[in-house]
Amino acid sequence: MLSREPYEGPTRKLVLAFDVGTTFSGVSYCILEPGEVPVILGVARYPAQECVGGDSKIPSILYYDLQGDVRAVGAEVLQEHIIEQAEDEGWVKLAWWKLHLRPKHLASSHIREGDIEPLPQGKSAVEVLADFMRYLFQCARTYIQESHLDLWGSIKNSIELVFTHPNGWEGQQQQQIRHAVELAGLISSKEEQSHVHLLTEGEASLHFCVTNVITSDTFSRTPIEVSDYSDDKEDQTDRQGVVIVDAGGGTINLSSYSMKPSATSFKEIAPAECCLQGSVFVTSRARTLLQEKLSGSVHYSDPEVIAQMTETFDNSMELQFRKPDEPQFGTIRDKNLKYNIQSEQLELADQDVANLFEPSIEAIIEAFEQQRRAASIPINLGCLVGGFAASDRLFVRLQEYFLPLGISFCRPDAHANKVVADGAVSFYIDHLVSSRVARVTYGIECKRQYNFQDPEHLARQHKAVIDVDGKTYIHEQFESILLKGTQVSEQREFRKPFFATRKSLAECKSYSTDIMCYKGALREPQWLDTERSSFATLCTIHADLRKLSRTLRPKRSALDQSKYYEFGFDVVMLFGCTELKAQISWKEKGVEMRSPASIVYDDE
């Protein structure tokens, strides 16, 4: 097991980690006691759970009444009297609602209208997320109060909140999560956002695998060939590559890392991947298959019958189906040879069932191939985790793919629904990843003084403009700050100098600039107008320059001697953390001054 040092903090603290999944959700926690070794625990009891002793997950489902108020959440939604009341009073049932938050850049052409239930009138996806967060927090509080007597009073004002999100969720979705935390009342002010920590589900899963698989006694006795790859920057002969496949309900996340034999130091070695091909889409394809098979029958094509059969597939066959020779499942109390219904079992062609899984499997393989090409060292270990990992078909097919490549592939024998939440707590207390890889190229739009000898400038001379300083400039140039695939440590700073001119001193008191991302094929793009569709505005950085403006003196335009002001400063960005951070920097009497810069993400 992973060896931990005793907590060195001065006071008791609670770490509370939330895994809000598309289909199921859970909470894990750790009570940090000064001088004691941290232990990760799970909230294992929620309202209305049927199993004795509770369970560490609940369905990510809510019921809203017609006034938009939450009436039931999680396992409560499955109670018979709740279902009857919901039907009588016209409540709105929400499942798979997390997919409303998905970024537009993720491929989603396979998601059909009707796959995701519409939000209640007047409710946004962020507000639904807040309602669900509030419920999870209340459940966690109750569980901790009941399990640890006389503890809550000493930690209720010393809580660190950790929230996970899919690898493909970016700054805009992170901002939505932080807003939901405020709406849920989990923090009382924006100042308390420093106690909210975000990370990817892939990185959380890595931490779980290190704690429960990679550092286990069984694993340590298993020989794995270590790469002899090395480069000029760092000797990596003692490192090996590991890929974590986090297969969840909505998304599948792939994250690849290099690790030392001690398994205490990890570096991301390829851009994280994310695809919308989780288990809910296998279920969706199963529903479509059943509708097609039974479309000629008035009785069997009834939506309620189809829904019942789809639920049976989701709860049993989707997990148990291993190879194309186990084609039966049933809920139909009948016999009808015309529709292959015998002994209360609907018979499906083996390949038809196998094909339901193939788009998800192909997406994983394609994403891994992307990572394998980009990785700085060979990958020789794979771990399959997440709720969808319980599918025997998924595991067998991926094992068939990985093993011939010389990659050991395992599926941890642990509670699949605890992986991300437990890993998120480990992220806070163990912090095993020291650097991450840029998923896209980041940069800014800039202007350059017109150069009539530059062919690129000549081709754009019709776009030349005269600025307030009297000089001619060409706009729409792209200046890279961080290239895709670059490995970035958490503390590494990226500076970009800015120079701007304004007609009045009042206009110099603030400055805003867009941070853009490039997702095309070029290594170092130069111009925005050559591949406009591959560029997108990631966020806007707002800098408060009131202090800097006091040091400015007027200048005269070379064109007409009119007065203008010129100022320069650096935007300092940190890309190596789990979230983008920014500051502004300038010199005042030779001394560097710094101030936080606010980051506002565009709505997609």
Coordinates of C-alpha atoms in Angstrom, one line a residue:
M1 CA 0.0 0.0 0.0
L2 CA 1.0 3.6 -0.5
S3 CA 3.0 4.8 2.5
R4 CA 1.8 8.1 4.0
E5 CA 3.4 10.4 6.5
P6 CA 1.4 11.7 9.5
Y7 CA -0.5 14.9 8.8
E8 CA 1.6 17.9 9.8
G9 CA -1.1 20.6 9.8
P10 CA -1.7 22.5 13.1
T11 CA -5.4 21.8 13.3
R12 CA -8.0 19.2 12.5
K13 CA -9.4 19.4 8.9
L14 CA -11.9 17.6 6.8
V15 CA -11.3 16.7 3.1
L16 CA -14.6 16.0 1.3
A17 CA -14.4 14.7 -2.3
F18 CA -17.4 14.6 -4.6
D19 CA -17.7 12.4 -7.7
V20 CA -20.8 13.6 -9.5
G21 CA -21.2 11.0 -12.3
T22 CA -23.6 10.7 -15.2
T23 CA -25.3 7.6 -13.8
F24 CA -24.0 7.3 -10.2
S25 CA -22.4 9.6 -7.6
G26 CA -20.6 9.2 -4.4
V27 CA -18.6 11.0 -1.7
S28 CA -15.4 10.1 0.1
Y29 CA -13.6 11.9 2.9
C30 CA -10.6 12.0 5.2
I31 CA -10.3 13.5 8.7
L32 CA -6.9 15.1 8.9
E33 CA -5.7 14.8 12.5
P34 CA -2.4 16.5 13.4
G35 CA 0.2 13.8 13.9
E36 CA -1.9 10.9 12.5
V37 CA -1.6 9.1 9.2
P38 CA -4.5 10.0 6.9
V39 CA -7.1 7.3 6.1
I40 CA -9.5 7.6 3.2
L41 CA -13.1 6.7 4.0
G42 CA -16.3 6.6 2.1
V43 CA -19.9 7.8 2.7
A44 CA -21.5 4.4 2.7
R45 CA -25.1 5.2 3.7
Y46 CA -27.7 7.3 1.9
P47 CA -31.5 7.8 2.3
A48 CA -33.8 5.1 0.9
Q49 CA -31.1 2.6 0.0
E50 CA -32.3 -1.0 -0.1
C51 CA -29.2 -2.9 0.7
V52 CA -28.5 -3.6 4.3
G53 CA -25.7 -1.4 5.6
G54 CA -26.0 1.1 2.8
D55 CA -24.0 1.6 -0.3
S56 CA -21.3 4.0 -1.4
K57 CA -23.1 5.3 -4.4
I58 CA -26.5 6.7 -5.4
P59 CA -28.2 7.2 -8.8
S60 CA -27.6 10.6 -10.2
I61 CA -31.3 11.2 -10.6
L62 CA -33.6 14.0 -9.3
Y63 CA -37.3 14.7 -9.3
Y64 CA -38.5 18.3 -9.7
D65 CA -42.1 19.4 -9.1
L66 CA -43.9 21.9 -11.4
Q67 CA -42.6 24.8 -9.3
G68 CA -39.0 23.8 -9.9
D69 CA -38.4 22.5 -6.4
V70 CA -36.4 19.3 -5.7
R71 CA -38.7 16.6 -4.4
A72 CA -36.6 13.4 -4.4
V73 CA -32.9 12.6 -5.1
G74 CA -30.8 9.5 -5.6
A75 CA -32.2 6.2 -4.2
E76 CA -35.4 8.1 -3.1
V77 CA -36.4 8.4 -6.7
L78 CA -36.7 4.6 -7.0
Q79 CA -39.2 4.2 -4.1
E80 CA -42.6 3.0 -5.2
H81 CA -44.6 5.7 -3.4
I82 CA -42.3 8.4 -4.9
I83 CA -42.9 7.1 -8.4
E84 CA -46.6 7.1 -7.9
Q85 CA -46.6 10.6 -6.4
A86 CA -44.5 11.8 -9.3
E87 CA -46.9 10.5 -11.8
D88 CA -49.9 11.9 -10.0
E89 CA -48.4 15.4 -9.6
G90 CA -46.5 15.6 -12.9
W91 CA -43.0 15.8 -11.5
V92 CA -40.1 16.0 -13.9
K93 CA -37.5 13.2 -13.7
L94 CA -34.0 14.1 -14.6
A95 CA -31.3 11.4 -15.4
W96 CA -28.1 11.8 -17.4
W97 CA -28.4 15.6 -16.8
K98 CA -24.7 16.0 -16.4
L99 CA -24.3 15.6 -20.1
H100 CA -26.0 19.1 -20.5
L101 CA -22.7 20.5 -19.2
R102 CA -20.6 18.8 -21.9
P103 CA -18.3 21.0 -24.0
K104 CA -19.2 21.5 -27.6
H105 CA -15.8 20.4 -28.9
L106 CA -16.4 16.8 -27.8
A107 CA -17.7 14.6 -30.6
S108 CA -21.4 14.1 -29.9
S109 CA -23.0 13.3 -33.2
H110 CA -24.2 10.0 -31.9
I111 CA -26.2 11.7 -29.1
R112 CA -29.8 11.9 -30.4
E113 CA -32.6 14.1 -29.4
G114 CA -34.4 12.3 -26.6
D115 CA -31.2 10.6 -25.3
I116 CA -30.9 13.3 -22.7
E117 CA -34.0 14.5 -20.9
P118 CA -34.7 18.3 -21.2
L119 CA -34.1 20.4 -18.1
P120 CA -37.2 21.6 -16.1
Q121 CA -38.5 24.9 -17.3
G122 CA -36.5 27.8 -15.7
K123 CA -33.7 25.5 -14.5
S124 CA -30.1 25.6 -15.9
A125 CA -27.7 22.6 -15.8
V126 CA -25.6 24.6 -13.3
E127 CA -28.6 24.9 -11.0
V128 CA -29.4 21.2 -11.2
L129 CA -25.7 20.5 -10.4
A130 CA -26.0 22.8 -7.4
D131 CA -29.1 21.0 -6.1
F132 CA -27.4 17.7 -6.4
M133 CA -24.2 18.9 -4.7
R134 CA -26.3 20.3 -1.8
Y135 CA -28.0 16.9 -1.4
L136 CA -24.7 15.0 -1.5
F137 CA -23.2 17.4 1.1
Q138 CA -26.2 17.0 3.4
C139 CA -25.8 13.2 3.1
A140 CA -22.1 13.3 3.8
R141 CA -22.6 15.6 6.8
T142 CA -25.3 13.3 8.3
Y143 CA -23.1 10.2 7.8
I144 CA -20.1 11.8 9.4
Q145 CA -22.1 13.0 12.3
E146 CA -23.6 9.6 12.9
S147 CA -20.2 7.7 12.4
H148 CA -17.9 10.1 14.3
L149 CA -19.5 11.4 17.5
D150 CA -18.8 14.9 18.6
L151 CA -16.6 15.5 15.5
W152 CA -18.6 17.8 13.2
G153 CA -18.5 20.8 15.4
S154 CA -14.7 20.9 15.3
I155 CA -14.4 20.6 11.5
K156 CA -17.5 22.3 10.0
N157 CA -15.5 25.5 9.4
S158 CA -12.3 23.7 8.2
I159 CA -13.5 21.8 5.1
E160 CA -11.6 21.4 1.9
L161 CA -13.9 20.5 -1.0
V162 CA -12.6 18.5 -4.0
F163 CA -14.8 18.1 -7.1
T164 CA -13.9 16.0 -10.1
H165 CA -14.9 16.4 -13.8
P166 CA -14.2 14.5 -17.1
N167 CA -10.9 15.0 -18.8
G168 CA -12.6 16.9 -21.6
W169 CA -14.2 19.5 -19.4
E170 CA -12.3 22.8 -19.6
G171 CA -12.1 26.2 -18.0
Q172 CA -15.7 27.1 -18.8
Q173 CA -17.0 23.9 -17.2
Q174 CA -14.7 24.4 -14.2
Q175 CA -16.1 27.9 -13.8
Q176 CA -19.6 26.4 -13.8
I177 CA -18.7 23.9 -11.1
R178 CA -17.4 26.7 -8.9
H179 CA -20.6 28.7 -9.5
A180 CA -22.6 25.6 -8.6
V181 CA -20.7 25.3 -5.3
E182 CA -21.7 28.8 -4.4
L183 CA -25.3 28.2 -5.4
A184 CA -25.4 25.1 -3.3
G185 CA -24.4 27.1 -0.3
L186 CA -21.3 24.9 0.3
I187 CA -19.2 28.1 0.6
S188 CA -20.5 31.4 1.8
S189 CA -18.3 33.8 -0.3
K190 CA -16.1 34.0 -3.3
E191 CA -13.1 34.3 -0.9
E192 CA -13.8 30.7 0.2
Q193 CA -13.2 29.5 -3.4
S194 CA -9.6 28.8 -2.2
H195 CA -11.0 25.8 -0.3
V196 CA -12.5 24.4 -3.5
H197 CA -10.2 22.2 -5.6
L198 CA -10.9 20.7 -9.0
L199 CA -9.2 17.9 -10.9
T200 CA -9.9 15.5 -13.8
E201 CA -11.5 12.2 -13.2
G202 CA -8.5 10.6 -15.0
E203 CA -6.1 12.0 -12.5
A204 CA -8.3 11.0 -9.6
S205 CA -8.4 7.5 -11.0
L206 CA -4.6 7.4 -11.1
H207 CA -4.4 8.3 -7.4
F208 CA -6.9 5.4 -6.7
C209 CA -4.9 3.0 -8.8
V210 CA -1.6 4.0 -7.1
T211 CA -3.1 3.5 -3.6
N212 CA -5.0 0.3 -4.4
V213 CA -3.2 -1.4 -7.3
I214 CA 0.2 -0.2 -8.2
T215 CA 1.6 -0.1 -4.6
S216 CA -0.1 -3.3 -3.6
D217 CA 1.9 -6.4 -2.5
T218 CA 0.5 -8.4 -5.4
F219 CA 1.4 -5.8 -8.0
S220 CA 4.9 -5.3 -6.7
R221 CA 5.6 -9.0 -7.2
T222 CA 4.5 -8.8 -10.8
P223 CA 7.4 -8.1 -13.2
I224 CA 6.8 -5.3 -15.7
E225 CA 9.4 -4.5 -18.3
V226 CA 10.7 -1.0 -17.8
S227 CA 11.5 1.2 -20.8
D228 CA 15.1 2.1 -21.7
Y229 CA 13.9 5.3 -23.4
S230 CA 15.6 8.5 -22.5
D231 CA 15.9 12.0 -23.9
D232 CA 18.3 14.9 -23.5
K233 CA 16.1 16.8 -21.0
E234 CA 15.8 14.1 -18.3
D235 CA 17.0 10.6 -17.8
Q236 CA 13.9 8.4 -17.8
T237 CA 15.5 5.0 -17.7
D238 CA 13.9 4.3 -14.3
R239 CA 10.4 5.3 -15.4
Q240 CA 7.6 3.2 -17.0
G241 CA 4.5 4.3 -18.7
V242 CA 1.0 3.7 -17.4
V243 CA -2.4 4.5 -18.9
I244 CA -5.6 4.8 -16.8
V245 CA -8.8 4.1 -18.7
D246 CA -11.6 5.6 -16.6
A247 CA -14.8 4.2 -18.2
G248 CA -17.8 5.9 -16.6
G249 CA -21.5 6.3 -17.4
G250 CA -21.2 9.3 -19.7
T251 CA -17.6 9.8 -20.5
I252 CA -14.5 7.6 -21.0
N253 CA -11.2 9.3 -19.8
L254 CA -7.7 8.2 -20.8
S255 CA -4.7 9.6 -18.9
S256 CA -1.1 8.5 -19.4
Y257 CA 1.7 9.0 -17.0
S258 CA 5.3 8.0 -16.4
M259 CA 6.1 6.7 -13.0
K260 CA 9.2 5.8 -11.0
P261 CA 9.5 2.3 -9.4
S262 CA 8.7 3.9 -6.0
A263 CA 5.3 4.9 -7.5
T264 CA 5.4 8.2 -5.6
S265 CA 6.2 10.5 -8.6
F266 CA 4.1 10.8 -11.7
K267 CA 4.3 13.0 -14.8
E268 CA 1.7 13.2 -17.5
I269 CA 3.3 12.1 -20.8
A270 CA 0.5 12.8 -23.3
P271 CA -2.5 15.1 -23.6
A272 CA -5.5 13.6 -21.7
E273 CA -8.3 12.2 -23.8
C274 CA -12.0 12.2 -23.3
C275 CA -14.8 10.7 -25.4
L276 CA -18.6 10.6 -24.9
Q277 CA -18.9 6.9 -25.2
G278 CA -19.7 5.7 -21.6
S279 CA -22.1 3.0 -20.6
V280 CA -25.2 5.1 -21.1
F281 CA -24.6 5.1 -24.9
V282 CA -24.4 1.3 -24.9
T283 CA -27.8 1.4 -23.1
S284 CA -29.1 3.9 -25.7
R285 CA -28.0 1.6 -28.6
A286 CA -29.7 -1.3 -26.8
R287 CA -32.9 0.6 -26.7
T288 CA -32.7 1.4 -30.4
L289 CA -32.0 -2.3 -31.2
L290 CA -35.0 -3.4 -29.1
Q291 CA -37.2 -0.9 -30.9
E292 CA -36.1 -2.1 -34.3
K293 CA -36.5 -5.8 -33.4
L294 CA -40.0 -5.4 -31.9
S295 CA -41.3 -2.6 -34.2
G296 CA -43.8 -4.8 -35.8
S297 CA -45.6 -5.7 -32.6
V298 CA -48.3 -3.5 -31.1
H299 CA -47.7 -5.0 -27.7
Y300 CA -44.0 -5.5 -27.5
S301 CA -43.1 -2.1 -29.1
D302 CA -45.0 -0.3 -26.3
P303 CA -42.6 2.3 -24.8
E304 CA -43.1 0.9 -21.3
V305 CA -42.2 -2.6 -22.4
I306 CA -39.1 -1.3 -24.3
A307 CA -38.1 0.8 -21.2
Q308 CA -38.5 -2.3 -19.0
M309 CA -36.4 -4.4 -21.2
T310 CA -33.8 -1.7 -21.6
E311 CA -33.5 -1.4 -17.8
T312 CA -33.0 -5.2 -17.6
F313 CA -30.2 -5.0 -20.1
D314 CA -28.7 -2.1 -18.3
N315 CA -28.8 -3.8 -14.9
S316 CA -27.6 -7.3 -15.9
M317 CA -26.7 -8.1 -19.5
E318 CA -24.6 -5.0 -20.1
L319 CA -22.2 -6.1 -17.3
Q320 CA -22.4 -9.8 -17.7
F321 CA -22.2 -10.2 -21.5
R322 CA -18.6 -11.4 -22.2
K323 CA -18.4 -13.1 -25.6
P324 CA -20.8 -13.4 -28.6
D325 CA -22.4 -16.6 -27.3
E326 CA -24.6 -15.4 -24.5
P327 CA -27.5 -13.8 -26.3
Q328 CA -30.5 -14.1 -24.0
F329 CA -32.2 -11.9 -21.5
G330 CA -35.8 -11.4 -20.5
T331 CA -38.6 -9.5 -18.9
I332 CA -41.4 -10.5 -21.3
R333 CA -43.8 -12.9 -19.7
D334 CA -44.8 -14.5 -22.9
K335 CA -43.8 -16.7 -25.8
N336 CA -43.7 -15.5 -29.4
L337 CA -41.5 -17.3 -31.9
K338 CA -42.0 -14.5 -34.5
Y339 CA -40.0 -12.1 -32.3
N340 CA -37.6 -14.8 -30.9
I341 CA -39.3 -14.8 -27.5
Q342 CA -39.1 -18.2 -25.8
S343 CA -39.5 -19.2 -22.2
E344 CA -39.9 -15.6 -21.2
Q345 CA -36.5 -14.8 -22.8
L346 CA -35.9 -12.5 -25.8
E347 CA -33.2 -14.0 -27.9
L348 CA -30.9 -11.5 -29.7
A349 CA -28.3 -12.4 -32.3
D350 CA -24.9 -12.6 -30.5
Q351 CA -23.2 -10.2 -32.9
D352 CA -26.1 -7.7 -32.5
V353 CA -25.3 -7.5 -28.7
A354 CA -21.6 -7.4 -29.3
N355 CA -22.0 -4.5 -31.7
L356 CA -23.6 -2.4 -29.0
F357 CA -20.2 -2.2 -27.3
E358 CA -18.1 -1.6 -30.4
P359 CA -18.4 2.2 -30.7
S360 CA -17.2 2.6 -27.1
I361 CA -14.4 0.1 -27.5
E362 CA -13.2 1.7 -30.8
A363 CA -13.3 5.2 -29.2
I364 CA -11.0 3.9 -26.4
I365 CA -8.6 2.3 -28.8
E366 CA -8.5 5.4 -31.0
A367 CA -7.9 7.7 -28.0
F368 CA -5.1 5.4 -26.7
E369 CA -3.4 5.3 -30.1
Q370 CA -3.4 9.1 -29.9
Q371 CA -1.7 9.0 -26.5
R372 CA 0.7 6.3 -27.5
R373 CA 2.0 8.4 -30.4
A374 CA 2.3 11.5 -28.3
A375 CA 3.8 9.8 -25.2
S376 CA 7.4 10.6 -24.4
I377 CA 8.0 7.0 -23.2
P378 CA 6.4 3.7 -24.1
I379 CA 3.4 2.6 -22.1
N380 CA 3.6 -0.9 -20.6
L381 CA 0.7 -0.9 -18.0
G382 CA -3.0 -0.2 -18.3
C383 CA -5.7 -0.1 -15.6
L384 CA -9.4 -0.1 -16.4
V385 CA -11.5 1.5 -13.7
G386 CA -14.9 3.2 -13.4
G387 CA -18.5 1.9 -13.4
F388 CA -18.4 0.8 -17.0
A389 CA -15.2 -1.3 -16.1
A390 CA -17.6 -3.8 -14.5
S391 CA -18.6 -4.8 -18.1
D392 CA -17.0 -8.1 -18.9
R393 CA -17.3 -7.4 -22.6
L394 CA -15.4 -4.2 -22.4
F395 CA -12.6 -5.7 -20.3
V396 CA -12.2 -8.8 -22.6
R397 CA -12.1 -6.7 -25.8
L398 CA -9.6 -4.2 -24.4
Q399 CA -7.5 -7.0 -23.0
E400 CA -7.4 -8.6 -26.5
Y401 CA -6.1 -5.3 -27.8
F402 CA -3.5 -4.4 -25.1
L403 CA -1.8 -7.7 -24.5
P404 CA -0.4 -8.2 -28.0
L405 CA 1.2 -4.7 -27.7
G406 CA 3.1 -5.9 -24.7
I407 CA 1.0 -3.9 -22.3
S408 CA -0.1 -5.5 -19.0
F409 CA -3.8 -4.8 -18.5
C410 CA -5.7 -5.1 -15.3
R411 CA -9.1 -4.3 -13.7
P412 CA -8.8 -3.6 -10.0
D413 CA -10.8 -5.8 -7.8
A414 CA -12.4 -3.0 -5.8
H415 CA -15.6 -1.0 -5.6
A416 CA -15.8 0.6 -9.0
N417 CA -18.0 3.4 -7.8
K418 CA -15.4 4.5 -5.1
V419 CA -12.6 5.0 -7.6
V420 CA -12.9 8.6 -8.5
A421 CA -14.1 9.9 -5.0
D422 CA -11.4 8.0 -3.2
G423 CA -8.8 9.1 -5.7
A424 CA -9.9 12.7 -5.3
V425 CA -9.2 12.6 -1.6
S426 CA -5.8 11.0 -2.4
F427 CA -5.1 13.8 -4.8
Y428 CA -5.5 16.3 -1.9
I429 CA -3.4 14.5 0.6
D430 CA -0.8 12.7 -1.6
H431 CA -0.5 14.9 -4.6
L432 CA 1.4 12.4 -6.8
V433 CA 1.4 14.2 -10.2
S434 CA 4.1 16.9 -10.6
S435 CA 3.5 17.9 -14.2
R436 CA 0.8 17.8 -16.8
V437 CA 0.7 18.0 -20.6
A438 CA -1.0 20.8 -22.6
R439 CA -4.0 19.4 -24.4
V440 CA -4.1 22.2 -27.0
T441 CA -1.9 25.1 -28.1
Y442 CA -2.6 28.4 -26.2
G443 CA -1.8 31.8 -27.4
I444 CA -3.0 35.4 -28.1
E445 CA -3.9 37.5 -31.1
C446 CA -1.3 40.2 -31.5
K447 CA -0.4 42.9 -34.0
R448 CA 3.0 43.5 -35.6
Q449 CA 4.4 46.7 -37.2
Y450 CA 3.9 46.5 -40.9
N451 CA 6.9 45.3 -42.8
F452 CA 6.7 45.7 -46.6
Q453 CA 9.5 43.2 -47.1
D454 CA 7.5 40.4 -45.4
P455 CA 5.5 38.4 -47.9
E456 CA 2.9 37.5 -45.3
H457 CA 2.4 41.2 -44.5
L458 CA 2.2 42.1 -48.2
A459 CA -0.5 39.5 -48.7
R460 CA -2.4 41.3 -45.9
Q461 CA -1.6 44.9 -46.7
H462 CA -5.4 45.6 -47.2
K463 CA -5.7 44.9 -43.4
A464 CA -3.1 47.4 -42.3
V465 CA -4.2 50.0 -39.8
I466 CA -2.6 53.1 -38.4
D467 CA -2.6 53.2 -34.6
V468 CA -2.6 56.2 -32.2
D469 CA 1.2 56.2 -32.2
G470 CA 1.1 57.0 -35.9
K471 CA 2.6 53.6 -36.9
T472 CA 1.1 51.0 -39.3
Y473 CA 0.3 47.6 -38.0
I474 CA -1.0 44.2 -39.2
H475 CA -3.4 42.4 -36.8
E476 CA -4.6 38.8 -36.7
Q477 CA -1.3 37.3 -35.9
F478 CA -1.2 34.4 -33.4
E479 CA 1.5 34.3 -30.9
S480 CA 1.8 30.9 -29.1
I481 CA 2.3 30.9 -25.3
L482 CA 2.2 27.1 -24.8
L483 CA 2.4 24.5 -27.5
K484 CA 0.2 21.3 -27.5
G485 CA 2.0 18.4 -25.9
T486 CA 4.4 20.4 -23.8
Q487 CA 5.0 18.9 -20.4
V488 CA 4.5 21.6 -17.8
S489 CA 5.3 21.5 -14.1
E490 CA 2.9 23.0 -11.6
Q491 CA 5.2 25.9 -10.7
R492 CA 6.4 26.8 -14.2
E493 CA 5.4 30.3 -15.2
F494 CA 4.7 31.4 -18.8
R495 CA 5.2 35.1 -19.4
K496 CA 3.9 37.1 -22.3
P497 CA 4.7 40.8 -22.7
F498 CA 1.9 43.1 -23.7
F499 CA 2.3 46.6 -25.1
A500 CA -0.7 48.8 -25.7
T501 CA -1.4 52.4 -26.7
R502 CA -4.4 54.5 -25.6
K503 CA -5.5 58.1 -26.3
S504 CA -6.2 58.9 -22.7
L505 CA -4.8 58.1 -19.3
A506 CA -8.3 56.9 -18.1
E507 CA -8.2 54.1 -20.8
C508 CA -5.0 52.8 -19.3
K509 CA -6.4 51.8 -15.9
S510 CA -7.5 48.4 -17.1
Y511 CA -6.7 46.0 -19.9
S512 CA -8.4 42.8 -21.2
T513 CA -7.0 40.2 -23.6
D514 CA -8.4 37.0 -24.9
I515 CA -6.5 33.7 -24.4
M516 CA -7.1 31.6 -27.5
C517 CA -6.7 27.9 -28.1
Y518 CA -5.7 26.2 -31.3
K519 CA -6.9 22.7 -32.1
G520 CA -5.7 22.3 -35.6
A521 CA -2.8 20.2 -37.0
L522 CA -0.1 22.8 -37.3
R523 CA 2.8 22.7 -34.8
E524 CA 3.1 26.5 -34.5
P525 CA 0.2 28.4 -36.2
Q526 CA 1.1 32.0 -37.2
W527 CA -2.1 33.6 -38.6
L528 CA -5.7 33.5 -37.4
D529 CA -7.1 34.1 -40.9
T530 CA -5.6 30.9 -42.5
E531 CA -7.5 28.4 -40.3
R532 CA -10.1 30.4 -38.4
S533 CA -12.3 27.4 -37.5
S534 CA -9.4 25.8 -35.6
F535 CA -9.1 28.8 -33.2
A536 CA -11.4 29.5 -30.3
T537 CA -11.5 32.0 -27.5
L538 CA -10.8 30.1 -24.3
C539 CA -11.2 32.9 -21.8
T540 CA -10.6 36.6 -21.2
I541 CA -8.0 37.8 -18.7
H542 CA -8.9 41.1 -17.1
A543 CA -6.0 43.1 -15.6
D544 CA -6.4 46.0 -13.1
L545 CA -3.7 48.5 -14.1
R546 CA -4.6 51.4 -11.9
K547 CA -1.3 51.3 -10.1
L548 CA 0.6 51.0 -13.3
S549 CA -1.3 53.9 -14.9
R550 CA 0.0 56.3 -12.3
T551 CA 3.6 55.9 -13.6
L552 CA 2.7 56.7 -17.2
R553 CA 3.7 59.9 -19.1
P554 CA 2.2 61.1 -22.4
K555 CA 3.9 60.6 -25.7
R556 CA 3.4 62.3 -29.1
S557 CA 2.1 60.6 -32.3
A558 CA 4.6 60.4 -35.2
L559 CA 1.7 61.1 -37.5
D560 CA 0.1 64.3 -36.1
Q561 CA 1.8 64.9 -32.8
S562 CA -1.4 64.2 -30.9
K563 CA -1.0 62.9 -27.3
Y564 CA -1.2 59.2 -26.4
Y565 CA -0.1 56.8 -23.7
E566 CA 1.9 53.7 -24.1
F567 CA 2.2 51.0 -21.4
G568 CA 3.7 47.5 -21.1
F569 CA 3.3 44.6 -18.7
D570 CA 3.6 40.9 -18.5
V571 CA 0.7 38.4 -18.2
V572 CA 2.1 35.5 -16.1
M573 CA 0.2 32.3 -16.5
L574 CA 0.4 28.9 -14.8
F575 CA -0.9 26.0 -17.0
G576 CA 0.6 23.1 -15.0
C577 CA -2.1 23.1 -12.2
T578 CA -5.5 21.5 -12.6
E579 CA -6.8 24.9 -13.4
L580 CA -5.4 27.9 -15.4
K581 CA -4.2 30.7 -13.1
A582 CA -3.0 34.2 -14.1
Q583 CA -1.3 37.3 -12.7
I584 CA -0.1 40.5 -14.1
S585 CA 3.4 41.8 -13.6
W586 CA 5.1 45.2 -14.2
K587 CA 8.1 47.2 -13.2
E588 CA 7.8 50.1 -10.8
K589 CA 11.1 51.9 -10.1
G590 CA 12.9 48.8 -11.1
V591 CA 11.0 46.5 -8.8
E592 CA 8.6 43.8 -10.1
M593 CA 5.0 44.3 -8.9
R594 CA 2.3 41.7 -9.2
S595 CA -1.4 41.6 -9.0
P596 CA -4.0 38.8 -9.6
A597 CA -5.7 38.8 -13.0
S598 CA -9.3 37.6 -13.2
I599 CA -10.2 35.0 -15.8
V600 CA -13.6 34.9 -17.4
Y601 CA -14.6 32.0 -19.7
D602 CA -16.8 32.4 -22.7
D603 CA -20.1 30.6 -22.7
E604 CA -20.1 28.0 -25.4

